[in-house]
Short mmCIF file of C-alpha atoms in Angstrom, two decimals:
data_model
loop_
_atom_site.label_atom_id
_atom_site.label_comp_id
_atom_site.label_asym_id
_atom_site.label_seq_id
_atom_site.Cartn_x
_atom_site.Cartn_y
_atom_site.Cartn_z
CA GLU A 5 -27.57 70.53 31.42
CA ALA A 6 -24.84 70.35 33.33
CA GLN A 7 -25.53 70.95 36.73
CA VAL A 8 -24.84 69.67 40.62
CA THR A 9 -28.26 68.36 42.27
CA GLN A 10 -28.19 68.03 46.08
CA ASN A 11 -31.36 66.74 47.60
CA PRO A 12 -33.48 67.79 49.69
CA ARG A 13 -33.55 71.06 49.38
CA TYR A 14 -35.13 71.65 52.76
CA LEU A 15 -34.89 69.45 55.53
CA ILE A 16 -36.09 69.39 59.22
CA THR A 17 -35.26 66.67 61.38
CA VAL A 18 -34.41 65.72 65.10
CA THR A 19 -31.39 65.70 67.50
CA GLY A 20 -29.88 62.06 66.64
CA LYS A 21 -31.69 60.90 63.65
CA LYS A 22 -29.47 59.89 60.99
CA LEU A 23 -29.82 61.84 57.90
CA THR A 24 -27.96 61.79 53.96
CA VAL A 25 -27.92 64.32 51.74
CA THR A 26 -27.21 63.43 48.54
CA CYS A 27 -25.38 65.34 45.51
CA SER A 28 -24.72 63.98 42.23
CA GLN A 29 -22.83 66.09 39.19
CA ASN A 30 -23.23 64.98 35.62
CA MET A 31 -19.58 66.76 34.14
CA ASN A 32 -17.48 64.14 34.60
CA HIS A 33 -15.81 65.95 37.46
CA GLU A 34 -12.89 64.50 39.29
CA TYR A 35 -13.09 67.08 42.21
CA MET A 36 -16.16 67.20 44.98
CA SER A 37 -16.41 68.86 47.99
CA TRP A 38 -19.27 69.87 50.79
CA TYR A 39 -19.11 73.31 52.35
CA ARG A 40 -21.58 75.19 55.12
CA GLN A 41 -22.60 78.20 55.35
CA ASP A 42 -23.16 80.48 57.96
CA PRO A 43 -24.39 83.87 58.38
CA GLY A 44 -20.95 85.89 59.72
CA LEU A 45 -18.68 83.19 58.99
CA GLY A 46 -18.66 82.36 55.21
CA LEU A 47 -18.33 78.92 53.55
CA ARG A 48 -16.54 76.33 55.10
CA GLN A 49 -15.20 73.16 53.89
CA ILE A 50 -16.71 69.99 55.39
CA TYR A 51 -14.87 67.39 53.01
CA TYR A 52 -13.34 66.84 49.72
CA SER A 53 -12.63 64.27 47.27
CA MET A 54 -9.99 64.50 44.57
CA ASN A 55 -11.42 61.24 43.01
CA VAL A 56 -13.23 58.23 43.10
CA GLU A 57 -12.31 56.69 46.74
CA VAL A 58 -10.28 59.56 47.71
CA THR A 59 -11.60 61.85 50.50
CA ASP A 60 -9.67 64.55 52.78
CA LYS A 61 -11.13 66.83 55.91
CA GLY A 62 -11.76 70.18 55.40
CA ASP A 63 -12.00 73.04 58.02
CA VAL A 64 -15.20 71.94 59.81
CA PRO A 65 -15.21 67.72 59.52
CA GLU A 66 -16.29 66.66 63.11
CA GLY A 67 -19.63 65.08 62.85
CA TYR A 68 -20.06 64.33 59.37
CA LYS A 69 -19.32 61.82 56.97
CA VAL A 70 -18.76 61.21 52.83
CA SER A 71 -18.28 58.90 50.77
CA ARG A 72 -17.27 58.71 47.07
CA LYS A 73 -17.56 55.06 45.47
CA GLU A 74 -18.80 56.95 42.17
CA LYS A 75 -17.10 59.40 40.24
CA ARG A 76 -20.52 61.11 40.08
CA ASN A 77 -22.00 61.13 43.44
CA PHE A 78 -20.80 61.99 46.92
CA PRO A 79 -23.55 61.80 50.19
CA LEU A 80 -23.12 63.79 53.24
CA ILE A 81 -24.26 61.20 55.93
CA LEU A 82 -24.92 63.10 59.72
CA GLU A 83 -24.94 59.86 62.00
CA SER A 84 -26.01 61.73 64.50
CA PRO A 85 -27.36 65.65 63.62
CA SER A 86 -27.18 67.79 66.59
CA PRO A 87 -28.47 71.41 66.62
CA ASN A 88 -25.50 73.20 66.07
CA GLN A 89 -25.54 71.37 62.70
CA THR A 90 -28.30 73.28 61.38
CA SER A 91 -26.63 75.30 58.48
CA LEU A 92 -27.24 75.69 54.73
CA TYR A 93 -25.05 72.83 53.04
CA PHE A 94 -23.72 73.58 49.05
CA CYS A 95 -22.35 70.87 47.37
CA ALA A 96 -19.81 71.30 44.87
CA SER A 97 -17.69 70.14 41.88
CA SER A 98 -14.89 70.92 39.57
CA LEU A 99 -12.78 69.32 37.13
CA ARG A 100 -9.72 68.99 39.14
CA GLY A 101 -8.65 70.84 42.80
CA GLU A 102 -7.59 73.89 41.30
CA SER A 103 -10.96 74.79 38.93
CA PRO A 104 -13.61 76.79 39.12
CA LEU A 105 -16.19 75.16 41.17
CA HIS A 106 -20.01 74.30 40.10
CA PHE A 107 -22.31 74.92 42.91
CA GLY A 108 -26.18 72.72 44.15
CA ASN A 109 -28.82 74.65 44.93
CA GLY A 110 -27.98 74.42 48.24
CA THR A 111 -29.84 72.08 51.38
CA ARG A 112 -31.01 74.06 54.41
CA LEU A 113 -31.26 71.71 57.16
CA THR A 114 -33.07 72.63 60.67
CA VAL A 115 -31.70 69.85 63.41
CA THR A 116 -34.43 70.53 66.65
CA GLY B 18 -4.30 75.07 57.93
CA GLU B 19 -4.89 77.85 55.96
CA ASN B 20 -6.74 81.06 57.08
CA VAL B 21 -8.18 83.68 54.47
CA GLU B 22 -9.19 86.78 55.84
CA GLN B 23 -11.42 89.18 54.01
CA HIS B 24 -12.56 93.19 54.34
CA PRO B 25 -14.19 94.71 54.53
CA SER B 26 -17.54 92.93 55.58
CA THR B 27 -19.92 95.33 54.28
CA LEU B 28 -19.15 97.86 51.36
CA SER B 29 -21.57 100.41 50.07
CA VAL B 30 -20.74 102.48 47.17
CA GLN B 31 -22.97 104.71 44.54
CA GLU B 32 -23.97 103.21 41.07
CA GLY B 33 -20.59 104.45 39.27
CA ASP B 34 -18.00 104.28 41.88
CA SER B 35 -15.20 101.46 41.99
CA ALA B 36 -15.61 98.78 44.99
CA VAL B 37 -12.04 97.20 46.21
CA ILE B 38 -12.65 94.04 48.33
CA LYS B 39 -9.08 92.58 50.23
CA CYS B 40 -8.24 89.32 50.87
CA THR B 41 -4.89 87.90 52.80
CA TYR B 42 -3.93 83.96 53.32
CA SER B 43 -1.18 82.34 55.21
CA ASP B 44 -0.37 79.09 53.82
CA SER B 45 2.57 79.38 50.34
CA ALA B 46 1.37 76.41 48.97
CA SER B 47 -2.19 77.83 47.85
CA ASN B 48 -1.57 78.56 44.29
CA TYR B 49 -5.62 79.19 43.25
CA PHE B 50 -7.45 82.21 44.20
CA PRO B 51 -11.00 82.04 42.81
CA TRP B 52 -13.73 84.94 43.53
CA TYR B 53 -17.69 83.73 44.17
CA LYS B 54 -20.63 86.03 43.66
CA GLN B 55 -23.76 84.86 45.74
CA GLU B 56 -27.00 86.98 45.20
CA LEU B 57 -29.48 86.73 47.88
CA GLY B 58 -30.91 82.83 48.25
CA LYS B 59 -28.68 81.82 45.27
CA ARG B 60 -25.82 79.42 45.01
CA PRO B 61 -22.32 81.10 44.42
CA GLN B 62 -20.77 81.55 41.22
CA LEU B 63 -17.43 81.74 40.19
CA ILE B 64 -16.81 85.45 39.24
CA ILE B 65 -12.97 85.66 38.07
CA ASP B 66 -9.96 83.75 39.10
CA ILE B 67 -6.64 83.85 39.28
CA ARG B 68 -3.31 81.82 39.63
CA SER B 69 0.03 82.27 41.32
CA ASN B 70 1.95 82.48 38.66
CA VAL B 71 0.15 85.49 37.58
CA GLY B 72 0.30 88.88 38.73
CA GLU B 73 -3.43 90.58 37.51
CA LYS B 74 -6.44 89.60 35.34
CA LYS B 75 -8.90 91.25 33.97
CA ASP B 76 -12.24 90.50 32.80
CA GLN B 77 -14.74 93.93 31.89
CA ARG B 78 -15.48 95.51 34.94
CA ILE B 79 -13.85 93.01 37.11
CA ALA B 80 -9.78 92.51 37.77
CA VAL B 81 -8.05 90.75 40.44
CA THR B 82 -4.65 91.19 41.40
CA LEU B 83 -2.37 88.87 43.26
CA ASN B 84 0.93 89.66 45.37
CA LYS B 85 2.30 86.26 46.29
CA THR B 86 5.22 87.71 48.51
CA ALA B 87 2.39 89.52 50.80
CA LYS B 88 0.41 87.19 50.27
CA HIS B 89 -2.81 88.66 49.39
CA PHE B 90 -4.95 89.50 46.74
CA SER B 91 -7.60 91.97 45.49
CA LEU B 92 -10.93 92.31 43.70
CA HIS B 93 -11.69 95.54 41.81
CA ILE B 94 -14.91 96.41 40.40
CA THR B 95 -15.16 99.03 38.05
CA GLU B 96 -18.31 101.58 37.40
CA THR B 97 -20.69 99.41 39.58
CA GLN B 98 -24.17 98.85 39.02
CA PRO B 99 -26.81 97.93 41.20
CA GLU B 100 -27.06 94.48 40.22
CA ASP B 101 -23.20 93.90 41.16
CA SER B 102 -24.97 93.83 45.05
CA ALA B 103 -24.68 90.57 46.44
CA VAL B 104 -22.20 88.90 48.69
CA TYR B 105 -18.65 88.17 47.65
CA PHE B 106 -16.05 85.43 48.49
CA CYS B 107 -13.03 84.93 47.91
CA ALA B 108 -11.22 81.43 48.49
CA ALA B 109 -7.26 79.98 48.46
CA SER B 110 -6.82 76.41 47.37
CA ILE B 111 -3.86 74.41 48.28
CA GLY B 112 -1.88 73.53 45.22
CA ALA B 113 -0.27 69.92 44.16
CA GLY B 114 3.22 70.82 46.27
CA GLY B 115 0.83 71.14 49.71
CA THR B 116 0.09 68.31 52.57
CA SER B 117 -3.52 68.99 51.94
CA TYR B 118 -3.87 69.67 48.05
CA GLY B 119 -7.09 70.39 47.14
CA LYS B 120 -8.48 72.09 50.32
CA LEU B 121 -9.83 75.39 49.76
CA THR B 122 -10.88 77.85 52.76
CA PHE B 123 -12.70 80.86 52.09
CA GLY B 124 -13.21 84.32 53.16
CA GLN B 125 -15.85 85.54 55.54
CA GLY B 126 -17.54 87.46 52.64
CA THR B 127 -18.56 91.12 52.03
CA ILE B 128 -21.70 92.27 51.64
CA LEU B 129 -21.82 94.96 48.55
CA THR B 130 -24.27 97.29 48.37
CA VAL B 131 -24.60 99.52 45.22
CA HIS B 132 -27.00 102.31 45.64
CA PRO B 133 -28.52 103.77 42.44
#
């Protein structure tokens, strides 16, 4: 089944403790991206990747890192999480940059 | 950078009525405009999209129109049904001619409620 898989679904952590949210797609998509969703603010792009080893900042990249060493994986790294990063995070992939996005199920992160 | 404004933020209609959601964008390099529907507790899913070389696109009860000159695009849902109740997001994507090719900006979302 074609899908985007994010893990974990829920994560509660403390300020400053490094964490990684994994994202994997099995559709051989070139484009992958991360979003955070907050009430009243919609979906905001954090980082995107047009292909392996190519990543670019979205609208809200501060406090996040990404890497694209393999086509199928695009992990999101929070090296020192803070409470303002508490949010619902979505990973998504598409065939190329101007194509429909396939979203993962989301990761609800709480930073205390 | 790109800025996408979406209105209204909430929309309430009676079953069978039409619903219209409007979005404006700022970057003329945007050339792909998708619309996503997000049901409560679920992931967003594409319902329709349009590219800048097309003015209108229809898929059954859903249509999207694009005015490149005015930089605005709209979602039209006819004969609404209770299962259309959800949050709808518009988005604009920078095309290959832009300096931020691939960057995608979403609107703030519209909560649509269809009353039976």
